Amino acid sequence: MEPGGELIYLETLTPGRVASGEAFAFAHYSWWTDIQVADGLVLRERSSVTPEDCSIAGLRALFPTSYYASIVVISPASENWKSDFPSAISALGDNVSARIAASKLCAHGWSIRLLAANSLVLHESIRKLREMIYARLERRLPDPRRNGFGL
């Protein structure tokens, strides 16, 4: 990204067709993300899960069929977010069916993680996160049905 640019990036990992008994019914899944602002790396994530080994244990520790989401917010405006932001984000989770946490990146933004018990909780939690993020950015929340994916 160019300096001063903005990005709200969402990625999700779902366990599969849970209702059909196909939770985590894949052999192996890997993903990686690099985000640079100007020439500086501000986020690098690498992950790989295989249901047959312990790599998925962290996802399943709280919920047997965990749904995972990661949101990255890069914006000059986020540099000024108050220190209450991580607490406000965590409060959106109910600690029974959703856990949410935020951490400041080394520069330019925030990383938010969400672990949900099911797809309905995942979608509702993402909706709440979108509302909070756009309110903090002092922007109108776009309608994803009208504007493509529009996180």
XYZ file of C-alpha atoms in Angstrom:
151
model
C 0.000 0.000 0.000
C 1.010 3.565 -0.491
C 1.522 5.723 2.621
C -1.835 7.157 3.711
C -3.774 4.314 2.063
C -6.526 2.427 3.822
C -7.445 -1.227 3.946
C -10.017 -3.302 5.793
C -9.222 -6.922 5.081
C -11.288 -9.918 6.197
C -10.445 -13.583 5.906
C -12.356 -16.498 7.371
C -11.778 -20.174 7.962
C -14.818 -22.380 8.400
C -14.824 -26.044 9.368
C -16.829 -27.134 6.322
C -20.317 -28.599 6.053
C -20.910 -29.112 9.752
C -24.590 -30.077 9.424
C -23.552 -32.884 7.053
C -20.976 -34.163 9.540
C -18.060 -32.856 7.472
C -16.342 -30.647 10.032
C -12.653 -30.237 9.212
C -12.955 -32.945 6.525
C -9.977 -31.761 4.480
C -6.458 -33.099 4.227
C -4.464 -29.896 4.623
C -4.962 -26.139 4.376
C -2.297 -23.420 4.276
C -2.557 -19.665 3.906
C -0.315 -16.652 4.133
C -0.721 -12.905 4.163
C 1.817 -10.104 3.800
C 0.799 -6.454 4.087
C 3.285 -3.699 3.355
C 2.870 0.032 3.701
C 5.405 1.822 1.531
C 8.423 -0.472 1.819
C 7.739 -1.616 5.386
C 6.176 -4.921 6.300
C 3.412 -4.341 8.869
C 1.841 -7.821 8.900
C 3.087 -11.284 7.983
C 0.986 -14.308 8.781
C 1.651 -17.916 7.901
C -0.552 -20.769 8.998
C -1.167 -24.360 8.121
C -3.691 -26.794 9.552
C -4.154 -30.522 9.187
C -7.113 -32.084 11.009
C -5.232 -35.290 11.849
C -2.466 -33.604 13.857
C -2.301 -31.072 16.662
C -2.207 -28.039 14.326
C -5.975 -27.626 14.584
C -6.117 -28.079 18.360
C -5.999 -24.326 19.000
C -9.059 -23.755 16.826
C -10.993 -26.570 18.473
C -9.982 -25.827 22.084
C -13.004 -23.612 22.788
C -15.495 -24.846 20.201
C -15.449 -28.281 18.519
C -16.456 -26.745 15.184
C -14.764 -23.360 15.458
C -15.260 -20.656 12.883
C -12.328 -18.241 12.612
C -12.067 -14.731 11.197
C -9.259 -12.238 10.993
C -9.731 -8.566 10.222
C -6.867 -6.207 9.513
C -7.491 -2.461 9.611
C -4.853 -0.214 8.048
C -5.631 3.500 8.202
C -3.901 6.688 9.340
C -7.038 7.320 11.422
C -6.514 4.084 13.382
C -3.189 5.349 14.703
C -5.182 7.684 16.961
C -7.613 5.116 18.313
C -7.660 5.192 22.071
C -6.116 2.505 24.202
C -9.658 1.283 24.992
C -9.983 -0.216 21.497
C -8.829 -3.764 22.434
C -11.207 -3.818 25.427
C -14.099 -2.539 23.328
C -13.400 -5.207 20.702
C -13.201 -7.978 23.316
C -16.503 -6.839 24.814
C -18.251 -7.625 21.509
C -17.652 -11.320 22.176
C -19.829 -13.002 24.763
C -17.117 -15.462 25.940
C -19.674 -18.268 25.551
C -20.068 -18.494 21.780
C -17.537 -15.919 20.553
C -14.110 -14.681 21.587
C -12.680 -11.552 19.999
C -9.310 -9.874 20.522
C -7.446 -6.963 18.955
C -3.793 -6.050 18.889
C -1.961 -3.061 17.497
C 0.318 -3.705 14.557
C 3.849 -2.339 14.685
C 2.603 0.552 12.541
C -0.430 1.756 10.604
C -3.226 -0.334 12.078
C -4.770 -3.174 14.018
C -5.249 -6.910 13.793
C -8.506 -8.404 15.076
C -9.133 -12.125 15.679
C -12.471 -13.836 16.141
C -13.290 -17.395 17.139
C -16.988 -18.369 16.992
C -18.953 -21.471 17.927
C -21.002 -21.525 14.719
C -21.654 -19.697 11.460
C -24.500 -17.560 12.820
C -22.324 -16.270 15.650
C -19.490 -15.651 13.164
C -21.704 -13.537 10.903
C -23.237 -11.590 13.786
C -19.816 -10.931 15.316
C -18.421 -9.729 11.973
C -21.435 -7.407 11.642
C -20.725 -5.912 15.085
C -17.027 -5.546 14.279
C -17.806 -3.780 10.990
C -20.074 -1.333 12.823
C -17.414 -0.550 15.413
C -14.598 -0.213 12.876
C -16.537 2.150 10.636
C -17.717 4.197 13.625
C -14.108 4.561 14.788
C -13.072 5.551 11.266
C -15.965 8.070 11.285
C -17.299 6.602 8.047
C -20.701 5.453 6.903
C -21.019 1.678 6.981
C -21.325 0.346 3.416
C -24.024 -2.180 2.581
C -22.222 -5.351 1.395
C -25.298 -6.402 -0.601
C -25.094 -3.242 -2.713
C -21.345 -2.773 -2.925
C -19.937 -6.208 -3.618
C -18.196 -7.768 -0.638
C -17.765 -4.371 1.077
C -16.327 -5.198 4.474
